[in-house]
CSV table of C-alpha atoms in Angstrom, one decimal:
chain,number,residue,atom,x,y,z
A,17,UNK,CA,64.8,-56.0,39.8
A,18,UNK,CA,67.0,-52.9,39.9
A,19,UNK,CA,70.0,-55.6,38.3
A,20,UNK,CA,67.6,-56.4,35.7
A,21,UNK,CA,66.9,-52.6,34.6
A,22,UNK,CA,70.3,-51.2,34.7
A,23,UNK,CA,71.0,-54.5,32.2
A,24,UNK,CA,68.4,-54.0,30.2
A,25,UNK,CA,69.6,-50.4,30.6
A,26,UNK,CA,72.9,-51.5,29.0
A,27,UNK,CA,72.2,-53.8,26.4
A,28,UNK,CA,69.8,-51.2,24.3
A,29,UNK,CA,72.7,-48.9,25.2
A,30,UNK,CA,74.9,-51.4,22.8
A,31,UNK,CA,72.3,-51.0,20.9
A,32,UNK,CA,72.3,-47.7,20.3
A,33,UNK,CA,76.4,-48.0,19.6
A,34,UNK,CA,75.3,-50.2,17.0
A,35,UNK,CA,72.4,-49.3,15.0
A,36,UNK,CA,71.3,-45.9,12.1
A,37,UNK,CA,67.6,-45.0,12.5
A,38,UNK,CA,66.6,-47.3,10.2
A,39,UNK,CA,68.2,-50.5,12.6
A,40,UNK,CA,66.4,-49.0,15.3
A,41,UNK,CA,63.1,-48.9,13.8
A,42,UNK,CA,63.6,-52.5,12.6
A,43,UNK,CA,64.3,-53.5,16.0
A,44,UNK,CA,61.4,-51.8,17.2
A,45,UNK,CA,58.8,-53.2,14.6
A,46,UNK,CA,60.0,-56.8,15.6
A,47,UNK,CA,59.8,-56.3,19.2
A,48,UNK,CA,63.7,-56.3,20.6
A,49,UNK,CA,63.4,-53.4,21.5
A,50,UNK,CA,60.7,-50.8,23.4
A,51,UNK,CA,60.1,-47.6,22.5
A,52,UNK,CA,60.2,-46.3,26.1
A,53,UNK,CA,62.6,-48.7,26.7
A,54,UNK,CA,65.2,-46.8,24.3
A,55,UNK,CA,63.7,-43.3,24.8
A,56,UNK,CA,65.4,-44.0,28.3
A,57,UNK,CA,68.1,-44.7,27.6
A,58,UNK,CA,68.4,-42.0,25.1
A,59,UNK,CA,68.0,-39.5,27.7
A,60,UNK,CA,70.4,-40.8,30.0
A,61,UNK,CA,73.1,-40.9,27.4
A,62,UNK,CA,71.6,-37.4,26.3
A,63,UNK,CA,72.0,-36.2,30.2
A,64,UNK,CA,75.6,-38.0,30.4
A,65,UNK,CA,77.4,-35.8,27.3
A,66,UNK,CA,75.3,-32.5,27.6
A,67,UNK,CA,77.3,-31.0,30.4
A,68,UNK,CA,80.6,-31.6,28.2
A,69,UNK,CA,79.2,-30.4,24.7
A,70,UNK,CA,76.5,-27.7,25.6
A,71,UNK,CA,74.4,-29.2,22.4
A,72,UNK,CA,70.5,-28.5,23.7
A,73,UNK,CA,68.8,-25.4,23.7
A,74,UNK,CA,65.5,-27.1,25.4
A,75,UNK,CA,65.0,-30.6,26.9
A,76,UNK,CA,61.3,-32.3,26.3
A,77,UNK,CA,61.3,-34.6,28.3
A,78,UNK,CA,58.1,-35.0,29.7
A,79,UNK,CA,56.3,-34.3,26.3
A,80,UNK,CA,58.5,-36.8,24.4
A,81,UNK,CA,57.4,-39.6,27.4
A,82,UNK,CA,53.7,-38.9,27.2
A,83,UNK,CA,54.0,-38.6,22.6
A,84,UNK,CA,52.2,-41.3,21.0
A,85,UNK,CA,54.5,-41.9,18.2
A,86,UNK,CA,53.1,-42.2,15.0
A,87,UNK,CA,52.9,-45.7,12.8
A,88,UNK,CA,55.3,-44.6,10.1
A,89,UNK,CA,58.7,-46.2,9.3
A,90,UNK,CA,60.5,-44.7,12.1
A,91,UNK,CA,58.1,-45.2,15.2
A,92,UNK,CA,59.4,-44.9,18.3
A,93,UNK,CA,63.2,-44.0,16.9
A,94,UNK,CA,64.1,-40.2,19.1
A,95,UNK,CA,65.3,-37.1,17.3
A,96,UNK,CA,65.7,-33.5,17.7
A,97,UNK,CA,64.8,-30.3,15.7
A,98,UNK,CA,67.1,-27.1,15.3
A,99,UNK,CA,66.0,-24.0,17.3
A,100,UNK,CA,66.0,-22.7,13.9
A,101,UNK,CA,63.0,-21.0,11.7
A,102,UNK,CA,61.6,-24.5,12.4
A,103,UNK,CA,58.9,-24.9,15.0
A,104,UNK,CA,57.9,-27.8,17.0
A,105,UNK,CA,54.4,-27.4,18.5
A,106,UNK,CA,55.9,-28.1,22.5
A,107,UNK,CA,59.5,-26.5,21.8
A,108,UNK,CA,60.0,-22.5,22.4
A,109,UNK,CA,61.6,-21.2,19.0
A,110,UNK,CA,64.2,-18.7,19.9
A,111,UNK,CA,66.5,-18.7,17.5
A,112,UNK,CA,69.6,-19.1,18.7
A,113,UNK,CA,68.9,-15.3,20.0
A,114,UNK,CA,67.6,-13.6,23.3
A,115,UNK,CA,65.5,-11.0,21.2
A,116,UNK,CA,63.2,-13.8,21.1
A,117,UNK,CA,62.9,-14.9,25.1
A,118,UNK,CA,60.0,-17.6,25.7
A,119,UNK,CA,58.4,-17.2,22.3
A,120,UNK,CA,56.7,-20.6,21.7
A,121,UNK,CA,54.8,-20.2,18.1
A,122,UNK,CA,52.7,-23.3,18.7
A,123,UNK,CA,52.6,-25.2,15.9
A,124,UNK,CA,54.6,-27.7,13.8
A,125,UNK,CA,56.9,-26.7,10.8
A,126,UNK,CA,55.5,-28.7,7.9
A,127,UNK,CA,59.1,-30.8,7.7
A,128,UNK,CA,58.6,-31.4,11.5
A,129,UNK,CA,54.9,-32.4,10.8
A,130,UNK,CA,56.2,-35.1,8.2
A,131,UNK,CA,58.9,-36.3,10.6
A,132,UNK,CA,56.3,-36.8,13.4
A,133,UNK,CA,54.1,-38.6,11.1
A,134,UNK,CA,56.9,-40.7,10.6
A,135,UNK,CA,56.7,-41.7,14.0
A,136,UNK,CA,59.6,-39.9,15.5
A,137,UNK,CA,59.6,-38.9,19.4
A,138,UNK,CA,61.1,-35.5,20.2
A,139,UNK,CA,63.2,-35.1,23.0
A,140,UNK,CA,64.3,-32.0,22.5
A,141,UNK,CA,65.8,-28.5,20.5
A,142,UNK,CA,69.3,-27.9,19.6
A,143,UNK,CA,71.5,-25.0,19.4
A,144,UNK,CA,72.3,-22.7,17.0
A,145,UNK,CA,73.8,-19.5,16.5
A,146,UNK,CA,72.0,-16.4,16.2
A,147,UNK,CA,69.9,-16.7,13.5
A,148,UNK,CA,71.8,-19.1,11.8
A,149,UNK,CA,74.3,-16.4,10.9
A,150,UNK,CA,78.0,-18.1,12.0
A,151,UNK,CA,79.9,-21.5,11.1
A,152,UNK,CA,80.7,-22.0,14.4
A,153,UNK,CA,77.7,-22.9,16.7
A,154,UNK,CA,78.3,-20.0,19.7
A,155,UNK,CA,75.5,-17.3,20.8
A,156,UNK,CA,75.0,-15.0,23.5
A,157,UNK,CA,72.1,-16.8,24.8
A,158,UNK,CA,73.6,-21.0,24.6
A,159,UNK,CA,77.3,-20.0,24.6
A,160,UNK,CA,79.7,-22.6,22.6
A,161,UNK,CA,78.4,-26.0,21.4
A,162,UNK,CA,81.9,-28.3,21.6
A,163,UNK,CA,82.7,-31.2,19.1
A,164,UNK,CA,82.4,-34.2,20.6
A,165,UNK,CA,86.0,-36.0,19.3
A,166,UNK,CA,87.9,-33.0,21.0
A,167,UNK,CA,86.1,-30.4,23.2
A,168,UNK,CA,88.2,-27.7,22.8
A,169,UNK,CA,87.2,-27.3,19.5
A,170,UNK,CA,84.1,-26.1,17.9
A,171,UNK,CA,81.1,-28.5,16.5
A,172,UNK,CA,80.5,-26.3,13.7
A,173,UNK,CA,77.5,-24.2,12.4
A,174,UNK,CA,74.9,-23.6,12.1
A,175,UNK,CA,73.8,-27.1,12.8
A,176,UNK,CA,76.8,-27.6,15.1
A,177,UNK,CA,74.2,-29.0,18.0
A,178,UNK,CA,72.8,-31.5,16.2
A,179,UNK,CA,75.9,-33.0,14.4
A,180,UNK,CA,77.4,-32.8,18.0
A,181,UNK,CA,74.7,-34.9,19.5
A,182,UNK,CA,74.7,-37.4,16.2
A,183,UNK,CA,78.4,-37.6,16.3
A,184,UNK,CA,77.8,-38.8,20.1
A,185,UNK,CA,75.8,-41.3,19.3
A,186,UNK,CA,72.7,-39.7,21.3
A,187,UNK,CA,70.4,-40.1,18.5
A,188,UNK,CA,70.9,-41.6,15.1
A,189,UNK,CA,70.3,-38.2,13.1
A,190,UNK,CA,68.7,-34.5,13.9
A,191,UNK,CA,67.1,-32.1,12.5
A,192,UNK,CA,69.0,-29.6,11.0
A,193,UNK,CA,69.1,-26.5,7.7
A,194,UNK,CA,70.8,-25.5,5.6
A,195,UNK,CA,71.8,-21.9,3.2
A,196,UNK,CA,75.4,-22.1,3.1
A,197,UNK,CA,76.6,-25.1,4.4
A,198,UNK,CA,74.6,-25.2,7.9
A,199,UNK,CA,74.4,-29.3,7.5
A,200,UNK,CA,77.5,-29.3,5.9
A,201,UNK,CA,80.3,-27.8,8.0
A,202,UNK,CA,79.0,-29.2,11.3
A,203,UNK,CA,78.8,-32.5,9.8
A,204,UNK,CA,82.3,-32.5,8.0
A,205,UNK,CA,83.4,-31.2,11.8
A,206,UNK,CA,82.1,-33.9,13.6
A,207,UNK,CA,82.3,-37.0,11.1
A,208,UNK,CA,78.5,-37.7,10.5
A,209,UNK,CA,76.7,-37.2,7.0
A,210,UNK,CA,75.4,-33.7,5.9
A,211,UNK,CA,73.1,-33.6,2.8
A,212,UNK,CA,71.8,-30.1,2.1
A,213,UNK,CA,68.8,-31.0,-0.3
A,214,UNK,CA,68.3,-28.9,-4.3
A,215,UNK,CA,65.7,-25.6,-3.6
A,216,UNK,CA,62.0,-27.1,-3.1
A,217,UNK,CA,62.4,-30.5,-2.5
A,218,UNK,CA,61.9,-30.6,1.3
A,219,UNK,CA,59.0,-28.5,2.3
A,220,UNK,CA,60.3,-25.4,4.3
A,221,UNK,CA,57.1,-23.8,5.3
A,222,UNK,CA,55.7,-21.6,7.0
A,223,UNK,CA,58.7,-19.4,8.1
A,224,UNK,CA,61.8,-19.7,5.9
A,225,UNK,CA,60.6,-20.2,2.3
A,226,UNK,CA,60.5,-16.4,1.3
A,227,UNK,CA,62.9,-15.0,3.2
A,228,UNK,CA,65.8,-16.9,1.7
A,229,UNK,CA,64.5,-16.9,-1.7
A,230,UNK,CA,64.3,-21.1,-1.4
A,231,UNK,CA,68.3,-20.9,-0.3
A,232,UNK,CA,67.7,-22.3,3.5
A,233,UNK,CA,66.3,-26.2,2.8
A,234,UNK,CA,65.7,-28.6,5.8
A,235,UNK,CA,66.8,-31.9,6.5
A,236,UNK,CA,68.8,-33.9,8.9
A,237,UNK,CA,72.2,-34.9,10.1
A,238,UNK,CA,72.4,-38.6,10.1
A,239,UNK,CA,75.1,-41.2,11.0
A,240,UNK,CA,74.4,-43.2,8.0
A,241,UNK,CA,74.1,-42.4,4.5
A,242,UNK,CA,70.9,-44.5,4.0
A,243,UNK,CA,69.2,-43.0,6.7
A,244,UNK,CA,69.7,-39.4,5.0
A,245,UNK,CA,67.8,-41.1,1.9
A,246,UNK,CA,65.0,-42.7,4.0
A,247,UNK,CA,64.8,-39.5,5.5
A,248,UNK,CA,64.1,-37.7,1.8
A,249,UNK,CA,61.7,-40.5,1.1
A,250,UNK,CA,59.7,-39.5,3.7
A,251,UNK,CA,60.0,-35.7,4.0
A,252,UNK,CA,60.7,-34.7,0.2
A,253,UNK,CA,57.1,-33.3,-2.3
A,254,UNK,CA,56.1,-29.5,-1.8
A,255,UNK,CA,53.6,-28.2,0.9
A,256,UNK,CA,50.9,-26.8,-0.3
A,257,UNK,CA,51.4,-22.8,-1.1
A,258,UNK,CA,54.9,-23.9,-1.6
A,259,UNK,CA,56.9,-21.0,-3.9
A,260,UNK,CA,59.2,-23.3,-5.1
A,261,UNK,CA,58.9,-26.8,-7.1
A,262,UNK,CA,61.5,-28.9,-7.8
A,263,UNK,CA,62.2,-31.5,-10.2
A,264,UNK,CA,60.4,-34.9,-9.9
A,265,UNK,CA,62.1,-36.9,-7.9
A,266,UNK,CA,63.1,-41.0,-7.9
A,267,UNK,CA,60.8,-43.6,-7.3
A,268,UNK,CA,63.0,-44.1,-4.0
A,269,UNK,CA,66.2,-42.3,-2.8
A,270,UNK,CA,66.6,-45.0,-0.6
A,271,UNK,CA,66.2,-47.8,-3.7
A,272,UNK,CA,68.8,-44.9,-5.6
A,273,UNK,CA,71.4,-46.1,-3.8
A,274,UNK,CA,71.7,-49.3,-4.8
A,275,UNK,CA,72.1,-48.1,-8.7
A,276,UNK,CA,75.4,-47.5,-10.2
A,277,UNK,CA,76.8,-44.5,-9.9
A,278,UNK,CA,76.6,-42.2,-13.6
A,279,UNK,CA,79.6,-40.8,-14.8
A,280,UNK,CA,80.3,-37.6,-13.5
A,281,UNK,CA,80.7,-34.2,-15.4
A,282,UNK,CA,83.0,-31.5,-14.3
A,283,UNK,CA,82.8,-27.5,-15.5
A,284,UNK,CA,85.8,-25.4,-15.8
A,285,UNK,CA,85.4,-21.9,-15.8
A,286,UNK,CA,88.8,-20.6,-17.8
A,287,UNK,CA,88.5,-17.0,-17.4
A,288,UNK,CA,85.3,-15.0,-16.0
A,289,UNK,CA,85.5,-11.6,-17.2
A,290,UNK,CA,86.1,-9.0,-15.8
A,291,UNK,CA,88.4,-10.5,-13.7
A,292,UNK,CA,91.9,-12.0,-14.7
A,293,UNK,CA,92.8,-15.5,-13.8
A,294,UNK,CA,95.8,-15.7,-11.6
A,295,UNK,CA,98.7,-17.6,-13.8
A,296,UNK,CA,99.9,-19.3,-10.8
A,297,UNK,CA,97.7,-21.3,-9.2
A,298,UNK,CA,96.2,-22.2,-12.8
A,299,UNK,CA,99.2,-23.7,-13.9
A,300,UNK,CA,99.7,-25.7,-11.1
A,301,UNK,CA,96.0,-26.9,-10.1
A,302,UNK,CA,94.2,-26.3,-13.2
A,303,UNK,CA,96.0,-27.4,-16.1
A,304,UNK,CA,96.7,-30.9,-14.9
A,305,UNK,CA,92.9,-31.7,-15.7
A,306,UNK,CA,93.7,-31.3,-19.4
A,307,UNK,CA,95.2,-34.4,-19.2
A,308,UNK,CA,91.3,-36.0,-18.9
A,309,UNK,CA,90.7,-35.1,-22.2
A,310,UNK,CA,92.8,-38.7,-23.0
A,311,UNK,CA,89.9,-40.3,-21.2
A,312,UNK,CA,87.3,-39.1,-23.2
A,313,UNK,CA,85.4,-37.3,-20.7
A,314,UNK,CA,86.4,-33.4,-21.3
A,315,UNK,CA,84.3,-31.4,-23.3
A,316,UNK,CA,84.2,-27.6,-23.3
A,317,UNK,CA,81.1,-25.3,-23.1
A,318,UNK,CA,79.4,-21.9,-23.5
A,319,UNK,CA,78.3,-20.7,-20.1
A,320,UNK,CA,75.4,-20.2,-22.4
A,321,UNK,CA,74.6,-23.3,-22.3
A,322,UNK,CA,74.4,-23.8,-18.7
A,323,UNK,CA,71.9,-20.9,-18.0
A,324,UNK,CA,70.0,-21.1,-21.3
């Protein structure tokens, strides 16, 4: 019996090697695969790397094995959420900070709501740095989160323990936010994808909608691109109160990226007053564009016309 485990043990292991979020869900609905089956085994591999990338600010064990997951597209399929200005209803929030000690706020963050809707099991928190405020994930109270592809260096920030925990293969993607470049950097660092979503698109209530003016937007690290869209399918549309709309969205991200690709525009800004350009590094990086004007794709515009 104890053969048969550890190969079960191993095969959903492979498994997990494999597959995006969206695999795993498939495998799931069909019946390869049992959610406490791979809930298992996503602990044990969590358990195996922790001690070498310091990428958890709070295990949930216990709470993730008694969860009911929910029916949506991505039951059973284990994730994490930032200790960031995002609370999860069993999680302390601290922050990344000791200021904060054992606060536990008690509820869900409406992006955290959606994503348990969607059937998700939480397992845990990850680390950040104090309040978000570093590119490098290191704090007082967690120390250093390491990359996984070469320890001594850093993961990243501020989502440098998710990405770290993506990268590893522990889950498929993570919670994670973003103001200036906290999904970004950490995902560029460790090789996943990073996709900080446009102002009001992803709910970000009730803590962080004011205080950045809209600037800090939730989402995910993921290991596949169509998993980040799946995710915004899901997640994306304004909570209610929300101080911030954006603009209407696709029918589907997810069915977005099979369309082909529209040509791209790219905005030069020659000389912004008051400051002089530096005749250098123009000439040698900038005035090679010109030559796209041959190829029809160069126009030049009023900065008016941007912000009008």
């Amino acid at each position: 019996m104890q053969d048969l485990k550890e190969n079960i043990m191993q095969d959903i292991q492979a498994l997990i090697d494999q597959s995006d979020a969206t695999a795993l869900a498939e495998l799931i609905r069909v019946g390869e695969v049992q959610p406490k089956e791979l809930l298992e085994a996503t602990i044990a591999r969590l358990e195996k790397v922790e001690p070498s990338l310091n990428a958890v600010a709070e295990t949930l064990y216990e709470q993730a094995r008694r969860q009911v997951p929910g029916t949506g597209p991505f039951s059973g399929v284990p994730t994490l959420i930032k200790d960031l200005f995002a609370p999860l209803t069993e999680a302390r929030m601290s922050n990344g900070s000791l200021a904060l000690g054992e606060a536990r706020p008690g509820l869900d963050d409406e992006l955290v709501s959606r994503l348990r809707r969607a059937g998700c099991v939480f397992i845990g928190t990850t680390t950040s740095p104090e309040f978000g405020t570093s590119y490098t994930t290191e704090s007082t109270r967690f120390g250093a989160t390491r990359n996984p592809w070469d320890t001594e260096r850093s993961a990243g920030g501020s989502s440098g323990g998710s990405a770290a925990l993506v990268a590893s293969r522990v889950v498929p993607f993570a919670h994670g936010n973003d103001g200036g470049g906290s999904l970004r950097v950490p995902a560029s660092c460790c090789g996943v994808f990073g996709l900080k979503p446009s102002r009001g698109l992803v709910p970000s209530g009730p803590l962080i909608g004011e205080g950045w003016g809209g600037m800090g937007v939730g989402h995910a690290i993921t290991l596949s691109v169509r998993d980040s869209a799946a995710l915004l399918d899901l997640t994306s549309g304004a909570d209610l109160g929300a101080p911030y709309a954006a603009p209407a969205r696709p029918s589907s991200y997810l069915e977005a990226m099979g369309r082909p690709p529209r040509p791209l525009r790219i905005a030069l800004v020659e000389q912004m007053e008051p400051w002089p350009s530096s005749t250098e590094p123009y000439r040698r990086y900038v005035m090679p564009l010109h030559c796209v004007k041959a190829w029809g794709i160069w126009s030049r515009q009023s900065i008016c016309q941007w912000i009008c």
